[in-house]
Amino acid sequence: MPIAANKIAECTKSAIYCYGTGYIFELRAKEVRWKTRLLTFLGIACPVAVGASVAAFSTNSKATGVVIFVTALLSIPQVIFSVWSLVAKWDDNLYYSLESKTDNYRLSNDYRQLSGDPALDQVEFENRYAILDTQGRQRKGLDERYDISEPEKRRGMRAGLRQ
């Protein structure tokens, strides 16, 4: 018995949505990773610059005073953003975004393979589809807690359709 065309269309649609959601979380992960790297760099570079200037010149040197002044100006926003990163849980968001990206890309690939497998009979297709659908609904429920904005949804849909 042939597989219903509407089920194949559902697989294709789910593959697009999963890919788009994975793309959204991939972009989020890139943004958070860049921010955390910048904070880490400033947190290390400022004290190293002061130490290097003291070692190279002296504590009474005019150059050391300038370096301390510049690093103090950089350290103030760095400390503020470090506190914000802790409050906003950037590390947790990065971890979740990477997990969601991986899981959504896997689901998209599995849906696409299922929709294009001509060797499957109706029963095998239905069984595999039910498993994928359950996994997809679970992932969607988890992802919805992370408020995807309308521009992100449009960006994700474009990525899914391109794929």
Coordinates of N, CA and C in Angstrom, one line a residue, residues 34-154:
W34 N 30.5 35.0 20.7 CA 31.3 36.1 20.5 C 31.3 37.1 21.7
K35 N 30.2 37.3 22.3 CA 30.1 38.2 23.5 C 31.0 37.6 24.6
T36 N 30.9 36.3 24.9 CA 31.6 35.7 26.0 C 33.1 35.7 25.7
R37 N 33.5 35.6 24.4 CA 34.9 35.6 24.1 C 35.5 37.0 24.3
L38 N 34.7 38.0 23.9 CA 35.1 39.4 24.1 C 35.2 39.7 25.6
L39 N 34.3 39.3 26.4 CA 34.4 39.5 27.8 C 35.6 38.8 28.4
T40 N 35.9 37.6 28.0 CA 37.0 36.9 28.5 C 38.3 37.6 28.1
F41 N 38.4 38.0 26.8 CA 39.6 38.7 26.3 C 39.8 40.0 27.1
L42 N 38.8 40.8 27.3 CA 39.0 42.0 28.1 C 39.4 41.7 29.6
G43 N 38.8 40.7 30.1 CA 39.1 40.3 31.5 C 40.5 39.9 31.7
I44 N 41.2 39.4 30.6 CA 42.6 39.0 30.7 C 43.5 40.1 30.2
A45 N 43.1 40.7 29.1 CA 44.0 41.7 28.4 C 44.3 42.9 29.3
C46 N 43.2 43.4 30.0 CA 43.4 44.6 30.8 C 44.5 44.4 31.9
P47 N 44.3 43.4 32.7 CA 45.4 43.2 33.8 C 46.8 42.9 33.2
V48 N 46.8 42.2 32.1 CA 48.1 41.9 31.5 C 48.7 43.1 30.9
A49 N 47.9 44.0 30.3 CA 48.5 45.3 29.8 C 49.1 46.1 30.9
V50 N 48.4 46.2 32.1 CA 49.0 46.9 33.2 C 50.3 46.3 33.7
G51 N 50.2 45.0 33.8 CA 51.4 44.3 34.3 C 52.6 44.4 33.3
A52 N 52.3 44.4 32.0 CA 53.4 44.5 31.0 C 54.0 45.9 31.0
S53 N 53.1 46.9 31.2 CA 53.6 48.3 31.2 C 54.5 48.5 32.5
V54 N 54.1 48.0 33.6 CA 54.9 48.1 34.8 C 56.2 47.4 34.6
A55 N 56.2 46.2 34.1 CA 57.4 45.5 33.9 C 58.3 46.1 32.8
A56 N 57.7 46.7 31.8 CA 58.5 47.3 30.7 C 59.1 48.7 31.1
F57 N 58.3 49.4 31.8 CA 58.7 50.8 32.2 C 58.9 50.8 33.7
S58 N 58.2 51.5 34.4 CA 58.2 51.5 35.9 C 56.9 52.0 36.4
T59 N 56.7 51.9 37.7 CA 55.4 52.4 38.2 C 55.2 53.9 38.1
N60 N 56.4 54.6 38.0 CA 56.3 56.1 38.0 C 56.3 56.6 36.6
S61 N 56.4 55.8 35.6 CA 56.5 56.2 34.2 C 55.2 56.8 33.7
K62 N 55.3 57.7 32.8 CA 54.1 58.4 32.2 C 53.3 57.4 31.4
A63 N 54.0 56.5 30.7 CA 53.4 55.5 29.8 C 52.5 54.5 30.7
T64 N 53.0 54.2 31.9 CA 52.3 53.3 32.8 C 51.0 54.0 33.2
G65 N 51.1 55.2 33.5 CA 49.9 56.0 33.9 C 48.8 56.0 32.8
V66 N 49.3 56.2 31.5 CA 48.4 56.2 30.4 C 47.7 54.8 30.2
V67 N 48.5 53.7 30.3 CA 48.0 52.4 30.2 C 47.0 52.0 31.3
I68 N 47.3 52.5 32.5 CA 46.4 52.2 33.6 C 45.1 53.0 33.4
F69 N 45.2 54.2 32.9 CA 44.0 55.0 32.6 C 43.1 54.3 31.5
V70 N 43.7 53.9 30.4 CA 43.0 53.3 29.3 C 42.4 51.9 29.8
T71 N 43.2 51.1 30.5 CA 42.6 49.9 31.0 C 41.5 50.1 32.0
A72 N 41.6 51.1 32.8 CA 40.5 51.4 33.7 C 39.2 51.8 33.0
L73 N 39.4 52.5 31.9 CA 38.2 52.9 31.1 C 37.6 51.6 30.4
L74 N 38.4 50.7 30.0 CA 37.9 49.5 29.4 C 37.4 48.5 30.5
S75 N 37.9 48.5 31.7 CA 37.5 47.6 32.7 C 36.1 47.9 33.3
I76 N 35.8 49.2 33.3 CA 34.4 49.5 33.9 C 33.3 48.9 33.0
P77 N 33.3 49.0 31.7 CA 32.2 48.4 31.0 C 32.4 46.8 31.0
Q78 N 33.6 46.4 31.0 CA 33.8 44.9 31.1 C 33.3 44.3 32.3
V79 N 33.4 45.0 33.5 CA 32.9 44.5 34.7 C 31.3 44.5 34.7
I80 N 30.8 45.6 34.1 CA 29.3 45.7 34.0 C 28.8 44.6 33.1
F81 N 29.4 44.4 32.0 CA 28.9 43.3 31.1 C 29.1 41.9 31.7
S82 N 30.2 41.8 32.4 CA 30.4 40.5 33.1 C 29.3 40.1 34.1
V83 N 28.9 41.1 34.8 CA 27.8 41.0 35.8 C 26.5 40.7 35.0
W84 N 26.3 41.4 33.9 CA 25.1 41.2 33.1 C 25.1 39.8 32.5
S85 N 26.3 39.3 32.1 CA 26.3 37.9 31.5 C 26.0 36.9 32.5
L86 N 26.3 37.1 33.8 CA 26.0 36.2 34.8 C 24.5 36.2 35.1
V87 N 24.0 37.4 35.2 CA 22.5 37.6 35.5 C 21.7 37.0 34.3
A88 N 22.1 37.3 33.1 CA 21.3 36.9 31.9 C 21.6 35.4 31.6
K89 N 22.6 34.8 32.3 CA 22.9 33.4 32.1 C 23.4 33.1 30.6
W90 N 24.3 33.9 30.1 CA 24.8 33.6 28.8 C 25.4 32.2 28.6
D91 N 26.1 31.7 29.6 CA 26.6 30.3 29.5 C 25.5 29.3 29.3
D92 N 24.4 29.4 30.1 CA 23.3 28.5 29.9 C 22.6 28.7 28.5
N93 N 22.5 29.9 28.1 CA 21.9 30.1 26.8 C 22.8 29.6 25.7
L94 N 24.1 29.7 25.8 CA 25.0 29.1 24.8 C 24.9 27.6 24.8
Y95 N 24.9 27.0 25.9 CA 24.7 25.5 26.0 C 23.4 25.1 25.4
Y96 N 22.3 25.7 25.7 CA 21.0 25.3 25.2 C 20.9 25.6 23.7
S97 N 21.5 26.7 23.2 CA 21.4 27.0 21.8 C 22.2 25.9 21.0
L98 N 23.3 25.5 21.5 CA 24.1 24.5 20.8 C 23.4 23.1 20.8
E99 N 22.8 22.8 21.9 CA 22.0 21.5 22.0 C 20.8 21.6 21.1
S100 N 20.1 22.7 21.1 CA 18.9 22.8 20.2 C 19.2 22.7 18.8
K101 N 20.3 23.4 18.4 CA 20.8 23.5 17.0 C 21.1 22.0 16.6
T102 N 21.8 21.3 17.3 CA 22.2 19.9 17.0 C 21.0 19.0 16.8
D103 N 20.1 19.1 17.8 CA 18.9 18.3 17.8 C 17.9 18.6 16.7
N104 N 17.7 19.9 16.4 CA 16.8 20.3 15.3 C 17.4 19.9 13.9
Y105 N 18.7 20.1 13.8 CA 19.3 19.7 12.5 C 19.2 18.2 12.3
R106 N 19.4 17.4 13.4 CA 19.2 15.9 13.3 C 17.7 15.6 12.9
L107 N 16.8 16.2 13.6 CA 15.4 16.0 13.3 C 15.1 16.3 11.8
S108 N 15.6 17.4 11.4 CA 15.3 17.9 10.0 C 15.9 16.8 9.0
N109 N 17.1 16.3 9.3 CA 17.7 15.3 8.4 C 16.9 14.0 8.5
D110 N 16.4 13.6 9.6 CA 15.6 12.4 9.8 C 14.3 12.5 9.0
Y111 N 13.6 13.7 9.2 CA 12.4 13.9 8.4 C 12.6 13.8 6.9
R112 N 13.7 14.5 6.5 CA 13.9 14.5 5.1 C 14.2 13.1 4.5
Q113 N 15.0 12.3 5.3 CA 15.3 11.0 4.9 C 14.0 10.1 4.8
L114 N 13.2 10.3 5.8 CA 11.9 9.5 5.9 C 11.0 9.9 4.7
S115 N 10.9 11.2 4.4 CA 10.0 11.5 3.3 C 10.5 11.1 1.9
G116 N 11.8 10.8 1.8 CA 12.4 10.4 0.5 C 12.8 9.0 0.4
D117 N 12.3 8.1 1.3 CA 12.7 6.7 1.3 C 11.6 5.9 0.6
P118 N 11.8 5.5 -0.6 CA 10.8 4.8 -1.4 C 10.7 3.3 -1.0
A119 N 11.6 2.8 -0.2 CA 11.6 1.4 0.1 C 10.7 1.1 1.3
L120 N 10.2 2.1 2.0 CA 9.4 1.9 3.2 C 8.0 1.5 2.8
D121 N 7.4 0.6 3.6 CA 6.0 0.3 3.4 C 5.2 1.2 4.3
Q122 N 3.9 1.1 4.3 CA 3.0 2.0 5.0 C 3.2 1.9 6.5
V123 N 3.3 0.7 7.0 CA 3.4 0.4 8.5 C 4.8 1.0 9.0
E124 N 5.9 0.6 8.3 CA 7.2 1.1 8.7 C 7.2 2.6 8.7
F125 N 6.7 3.2 7.7 CA 6.6 4.7 7.6 C 5.9 5.3 8.7
E126 N 4.7 4.8 9.0 CA 3.9 5.3 10.1 C 4.6 5.1 11.5
N127 N 5.3 4.0 11.7 CA 6.0 3.8 12.9 C 7.2 4.9 13.1
R128 N 7.9 5.0 12.1 CA 9.1 5.9 12.1 C 8.6 7.4 12.2
Y129 N 7.5 7.7 11.5 CA 6.9 9.0 11.6 C 6.4 9.3 13.0
A130 N 5.8 8.4 13.6 CA 5.2 8.6 15.0 C 6.4 8.9 16.0
I131 N 7.5 8.2 15.8 CA 8.7 8.4 16.7 C 9.2 9.8 16.4
L132 N 9.4 10.1 15.2 CA 10.0 11.5 14.8 C 9.0 12.6 15.3
D133 N 7.7 12.4 15.1 CA 6.8 13.4 15.5 C 6.8 13.6 17.0
T134 N 6.9 12.6 17.8 CA 7.0 12.7 19.2 C 8.3 13.5 19.6
Q135 N 9.4 13.1 19.0 CA 10.7 13.8 19.3 C 10.6 15.3 18.9
G136 N 10.0 15.5 17.7 CA 9.8 16.9 17.2 C 8.9 17.7 18.1
R137 N 7.8 17.2 18.6 CA 7.0 17.9 19.5 C 7.7 18.2 20.9
Q138 N 8.5 17.2 21.3 CA 9.3 17.5 22.6 C 10.3 18.6 22.4
R139 N 11.0 18.6 21.3 CA 12.0 19.6 21.0 C 11.3 21.0 20.9
K140 N 10.2 21.0 20.2 CA 9.4 22.3 20.0 C 9.0 22.8 21.3
G141 N 8.5 22.0 22.2 CA 8.1 22.4 23.5 C 9.2 23.0 24.3
L142 N 10.4 22.4 24.2 CA 11.6 23.0 24.9 C 12.0 24.3 24.3
D143 N 12.0 24.4 22.9 CA 12.4 25.6 22.2 C 11.5 26.8 22.4
E144 N 10.2 26.5 22.6 CA 9.2 27.6 22.8 C 9.5 28.4 24.1
R145 N 10.2 27.8 25.0 CA 10.5 28.5 26.3 C 11.5 29.6 26.1
Y146 N 12.2 29.6 24.9 CA 13.2 30.6 24.7 C 12.8 31.7 23.7
D147 N 11.5 32.0 23.7 CA 10.9 33.2 23.0 C 11.6 33.5 21.6
I148 N 11.2 32.9 20.6 CA 11.7 33.2 19.3 C 10.9 34.3 18.7
S149 N 11.6 35.4 18.3 CA 10.9 36.6 17.9 C 10.4 36.4 16.4
E150 N 9.6 37.3 16.0 CA 9.1 37.2 14.6 C 10.2 37.4 13.6
P151 N 11.1 38.3 13.7 CA 12.2 38.4 12.7 C 13.0 37.1 12.7
E152 N 13.2 36.5 13.9 CA 14.0 35.2 13.9 C 13.2 34.1 13.2
K153 N 11.9 34.1 13.4 CA 11.1 33.1 12.7 C 11.1 33.2 11.2
R154 N 11.1 34.5 10.7 CA 11.2 34.7 9.3 C 12.6 34.3 8.7

